[in-house]
Short mmCIF file of C-alpha atoms in Angstrom, two decimals:
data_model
loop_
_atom_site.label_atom_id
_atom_site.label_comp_id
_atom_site.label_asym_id
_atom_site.label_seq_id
_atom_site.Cartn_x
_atom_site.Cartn_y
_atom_site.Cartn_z
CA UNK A 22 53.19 134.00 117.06
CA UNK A 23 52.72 137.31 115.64
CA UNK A 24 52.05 138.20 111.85
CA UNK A 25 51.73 141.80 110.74
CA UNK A 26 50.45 143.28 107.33
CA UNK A 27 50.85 146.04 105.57
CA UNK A 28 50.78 147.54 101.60
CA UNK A 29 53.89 147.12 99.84
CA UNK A 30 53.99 150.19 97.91
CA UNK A 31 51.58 153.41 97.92
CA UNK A 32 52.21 156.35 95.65
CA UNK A 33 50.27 159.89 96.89
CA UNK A 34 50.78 163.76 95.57
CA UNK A 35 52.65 166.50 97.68
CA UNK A 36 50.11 168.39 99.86
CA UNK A 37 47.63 165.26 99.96
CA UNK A 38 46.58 162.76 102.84
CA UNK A 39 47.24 159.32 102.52
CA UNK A 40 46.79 156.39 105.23
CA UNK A 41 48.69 153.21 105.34
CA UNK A 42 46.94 150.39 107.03
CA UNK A 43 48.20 147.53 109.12
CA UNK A 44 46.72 145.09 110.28
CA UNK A 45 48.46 141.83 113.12
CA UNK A 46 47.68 139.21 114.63
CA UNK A 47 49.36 138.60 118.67
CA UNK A 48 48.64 136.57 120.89
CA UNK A 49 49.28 139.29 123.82
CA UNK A 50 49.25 142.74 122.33
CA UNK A 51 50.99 145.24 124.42
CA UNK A 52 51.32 148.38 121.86
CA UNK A 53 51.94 149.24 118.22
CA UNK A 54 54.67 151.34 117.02
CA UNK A 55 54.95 153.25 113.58
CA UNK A 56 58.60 153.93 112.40
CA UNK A 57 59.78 156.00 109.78
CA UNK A 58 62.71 155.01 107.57
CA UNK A 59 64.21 156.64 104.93
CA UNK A 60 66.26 154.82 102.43
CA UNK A 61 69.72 153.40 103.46
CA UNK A 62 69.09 155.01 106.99
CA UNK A 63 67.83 153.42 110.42
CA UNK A 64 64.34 153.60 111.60
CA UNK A 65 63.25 156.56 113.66
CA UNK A 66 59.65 156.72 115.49
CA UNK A 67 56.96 158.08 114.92
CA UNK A 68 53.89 156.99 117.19
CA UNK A 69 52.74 154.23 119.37
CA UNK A 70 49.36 153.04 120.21
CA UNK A 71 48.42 150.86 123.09
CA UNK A 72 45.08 151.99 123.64
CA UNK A 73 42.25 152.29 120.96
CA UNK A 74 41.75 155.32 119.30
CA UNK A 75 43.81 158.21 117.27
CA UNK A 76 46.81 159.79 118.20
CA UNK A 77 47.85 162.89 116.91
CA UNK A 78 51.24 164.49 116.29
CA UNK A 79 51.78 167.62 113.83
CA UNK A 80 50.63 165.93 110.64
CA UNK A 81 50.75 162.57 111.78
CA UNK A 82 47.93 160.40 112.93
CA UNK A 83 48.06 156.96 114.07
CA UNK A 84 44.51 155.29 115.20
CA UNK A 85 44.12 151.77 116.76
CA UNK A 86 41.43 149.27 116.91
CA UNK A 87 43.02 146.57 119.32
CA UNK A 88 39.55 144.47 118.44
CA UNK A 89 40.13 144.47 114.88
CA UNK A 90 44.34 144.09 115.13
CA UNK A 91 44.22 147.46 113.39
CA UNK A 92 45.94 150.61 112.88
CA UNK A 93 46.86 153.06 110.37
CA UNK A 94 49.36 155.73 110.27
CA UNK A 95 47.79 158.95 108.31
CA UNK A 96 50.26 161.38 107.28
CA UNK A 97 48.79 165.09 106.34
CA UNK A 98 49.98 167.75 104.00
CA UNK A 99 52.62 165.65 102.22
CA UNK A 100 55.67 166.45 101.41
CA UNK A 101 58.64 165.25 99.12
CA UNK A 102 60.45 164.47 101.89
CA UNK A 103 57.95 162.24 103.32
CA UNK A 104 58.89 160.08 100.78
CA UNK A 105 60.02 156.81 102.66
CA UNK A 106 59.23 153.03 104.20
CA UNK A 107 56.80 153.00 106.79
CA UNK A 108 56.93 149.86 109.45
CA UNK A 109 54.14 149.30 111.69
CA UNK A 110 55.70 146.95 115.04
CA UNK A 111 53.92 144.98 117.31
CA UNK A 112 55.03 144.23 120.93
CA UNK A 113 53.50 141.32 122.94
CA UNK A 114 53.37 141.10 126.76
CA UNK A 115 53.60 137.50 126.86
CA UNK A 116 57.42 137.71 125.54
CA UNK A 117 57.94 141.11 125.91
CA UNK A 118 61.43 140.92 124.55
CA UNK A 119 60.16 139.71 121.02
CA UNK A 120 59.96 142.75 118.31
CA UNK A 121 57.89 141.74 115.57
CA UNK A 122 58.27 144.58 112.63
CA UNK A 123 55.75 144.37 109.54
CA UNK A 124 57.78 144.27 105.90
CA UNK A 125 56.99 148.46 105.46
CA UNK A 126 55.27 150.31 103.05
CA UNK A 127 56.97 152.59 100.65
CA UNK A 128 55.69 155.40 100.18
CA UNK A 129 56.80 157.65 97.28
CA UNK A 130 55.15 161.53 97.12
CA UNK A 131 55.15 162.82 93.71
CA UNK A 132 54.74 166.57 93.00
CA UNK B 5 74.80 163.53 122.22
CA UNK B 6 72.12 160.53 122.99
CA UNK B 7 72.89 157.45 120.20
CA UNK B 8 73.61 154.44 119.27
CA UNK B 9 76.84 153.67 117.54
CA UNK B 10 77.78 150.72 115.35
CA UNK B 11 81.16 149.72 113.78
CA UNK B 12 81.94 149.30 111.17
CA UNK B 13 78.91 150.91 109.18
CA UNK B 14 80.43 149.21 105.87
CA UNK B 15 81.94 145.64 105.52
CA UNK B 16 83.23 143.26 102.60
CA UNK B 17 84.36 139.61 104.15
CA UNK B 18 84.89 136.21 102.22
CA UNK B 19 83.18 132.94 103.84
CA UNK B 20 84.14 131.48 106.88
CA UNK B 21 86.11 134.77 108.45
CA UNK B 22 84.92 135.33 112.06
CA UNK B 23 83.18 139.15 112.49
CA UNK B 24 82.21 141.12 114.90
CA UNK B 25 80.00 144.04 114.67
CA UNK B 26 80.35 145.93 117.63
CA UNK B 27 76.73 147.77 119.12
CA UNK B 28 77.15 150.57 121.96
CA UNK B 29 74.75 152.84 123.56
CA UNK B 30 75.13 155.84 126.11
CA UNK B 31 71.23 155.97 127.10
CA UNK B 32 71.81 153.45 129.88
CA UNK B 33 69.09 151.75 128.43
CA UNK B 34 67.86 147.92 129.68
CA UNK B 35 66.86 146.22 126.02
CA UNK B 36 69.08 145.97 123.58
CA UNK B 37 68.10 143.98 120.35
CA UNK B 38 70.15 143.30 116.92
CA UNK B 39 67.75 143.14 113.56
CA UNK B 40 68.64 142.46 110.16
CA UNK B 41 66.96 143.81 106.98
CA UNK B 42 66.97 142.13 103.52
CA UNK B 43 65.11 143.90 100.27
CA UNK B 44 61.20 144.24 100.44
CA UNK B 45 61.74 143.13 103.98
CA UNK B 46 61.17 144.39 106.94
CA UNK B 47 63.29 144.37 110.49
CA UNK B 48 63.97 140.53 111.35
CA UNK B 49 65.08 140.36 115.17
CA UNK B 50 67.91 138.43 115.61
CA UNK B 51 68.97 138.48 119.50
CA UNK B 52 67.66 140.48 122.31
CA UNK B 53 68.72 141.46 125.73
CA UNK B 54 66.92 142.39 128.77
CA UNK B 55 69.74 143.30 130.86
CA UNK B 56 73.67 142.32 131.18
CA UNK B 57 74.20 138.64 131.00
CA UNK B 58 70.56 138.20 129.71
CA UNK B 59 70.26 137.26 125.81
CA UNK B 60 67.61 135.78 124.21
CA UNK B 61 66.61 134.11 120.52
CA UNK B 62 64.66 136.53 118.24
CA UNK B 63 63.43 135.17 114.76
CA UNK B 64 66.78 134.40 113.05
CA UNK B 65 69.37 133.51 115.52
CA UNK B 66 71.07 131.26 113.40
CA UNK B 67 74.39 131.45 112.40
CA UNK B 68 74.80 134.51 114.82
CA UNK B 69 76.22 134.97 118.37
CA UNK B 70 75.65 137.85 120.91
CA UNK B 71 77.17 138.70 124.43
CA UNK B 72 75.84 141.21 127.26
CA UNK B 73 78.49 141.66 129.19
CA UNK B 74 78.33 145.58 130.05
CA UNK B 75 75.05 147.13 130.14
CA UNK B 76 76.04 149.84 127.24
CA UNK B 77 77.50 147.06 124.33
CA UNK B 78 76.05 144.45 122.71
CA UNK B 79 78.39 143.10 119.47
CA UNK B 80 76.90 140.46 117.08
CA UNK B 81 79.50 137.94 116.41
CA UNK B 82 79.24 136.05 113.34
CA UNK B 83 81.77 133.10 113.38
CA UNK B 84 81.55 131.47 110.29
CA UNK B 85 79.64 133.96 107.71
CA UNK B 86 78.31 132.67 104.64
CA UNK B 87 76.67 134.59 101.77
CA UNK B 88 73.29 134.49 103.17
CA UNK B 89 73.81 136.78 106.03
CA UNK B 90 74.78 139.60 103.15
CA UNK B 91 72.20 141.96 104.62
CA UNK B 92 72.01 145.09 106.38
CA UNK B 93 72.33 144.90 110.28
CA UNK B 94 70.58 147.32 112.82
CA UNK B 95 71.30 147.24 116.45
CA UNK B 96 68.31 149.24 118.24
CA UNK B 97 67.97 150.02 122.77
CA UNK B 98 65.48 150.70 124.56
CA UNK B 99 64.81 152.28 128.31
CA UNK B 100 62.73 149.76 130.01
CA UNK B 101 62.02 146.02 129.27
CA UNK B 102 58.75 145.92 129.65
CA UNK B 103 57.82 146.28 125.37
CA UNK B 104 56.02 149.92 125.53
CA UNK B 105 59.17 152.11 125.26
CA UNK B 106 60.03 153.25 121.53
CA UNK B 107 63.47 151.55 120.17
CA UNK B 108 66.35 154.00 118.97
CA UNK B 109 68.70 152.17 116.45
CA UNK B 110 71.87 152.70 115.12
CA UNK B 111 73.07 154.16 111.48
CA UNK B 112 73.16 150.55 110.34
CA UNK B 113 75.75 147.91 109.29
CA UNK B 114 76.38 146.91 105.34
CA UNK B 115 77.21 143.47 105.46
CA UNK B 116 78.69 141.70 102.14
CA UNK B 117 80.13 138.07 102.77
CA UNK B 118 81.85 136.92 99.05
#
């Protein structure tokens, strides 16, 4: 099966970096996916990683280290609107149907 | 417009009244997949499909029914809600089947069963 885990809550200031971890455990990884979701609305993406190493987009990072069943999702120059949950999602080759989402971090940007 | 639709985005029911939440996309996309989230929870998969007349169990398929029968729709049917499937519902497609394409999901359905 798969099992993902990531901080419940993280609290940063506007114009800071802050990185939310996740870590998983699958027995066929094929690719991690970060989504974005603000409160009361639907996920939207943000990056996926099948391959190890960082990823960047604008002021969003996402690194993977498929050995350790690790990634992290570092967002830049922070902004109140940034505020929101954060779900890491790991696919697996050997169902490739399944969609195993972690329970999201929320992440609150004070000024 | 790309999207994913869902109706209705808000419904009250009582116990035991058959639903239907209908799920639609116009990205002619393969996978399909319903998901429901619950407070300090993340996305639970409930049903997936890989293609029309293709469904499969996710984690909590119980209590819930789906059909493929056109590629673009793919309703959740609850026939007998209870109280525990309260919870906000999220039908999501894909392009390809193969698990490396991102997921686009819908504005969400507010479930309340009294």
């Amino acid at each position: 099966g798969q099992n993902i885990d990531q901080p419940t809550e993280m609290t940063a200031t506007e114009g800071a970096i802050v990185q939310i971890n996740c870590t998983y455990q699958t027995s066929g990884f094929n690719g991690l996916f970060w989504y974005q979701q603000h409160a009361g609305e639907a996920p939207t993406f943000l990056s996926y990683n099948v391959l190890d190493g960082l990823e960047e987009k604008g002021r969003f990072s996402s690194f993977l280290s498929r050995s350790k069943g690790y990634s992290y999702l570092l967002l830049k120059e922070l902004q109140m609107k940034d505020s929101a949950s954060y779900l890491c999602a790991v696919r697996d080759y050997t169902n490739a149907g399944k969609s195993t989402f972690g329970d999201g971090t929320t992440l609150t940007v004070k000024p | 417009e790309a999207q994913v639709t869902q109706n209705p985005r808000y419904l009250i029911t009582v116990t035991g009244k058959k639903l239907t939440v209908t799920c639609s996309q116009n990205m002619n996309h393969e996978y399909m997949s319903w998901y429901r989230q619950d407070p300090g929870l993340g996305l639970r998969q409930i049903y997936y499909s890989m293609n029309v007349e293709v469904t499969d169990k996710g984690d909590v398929p119980e209590g819930y029914k789906v059909s493929r029968k056109e590629k673009r729709n793919f309703p959740l049917i609850l026939e007998s809600p209870s109280p525990n499937q309260t919870s906000l519902y999220f039908c999501a497609s894909s392009l390809s089947t193969g698990g490396t394409d991102t997921q686009y999901f819908g504005p969400g359905t507010r479930l309340t069963v009294l």
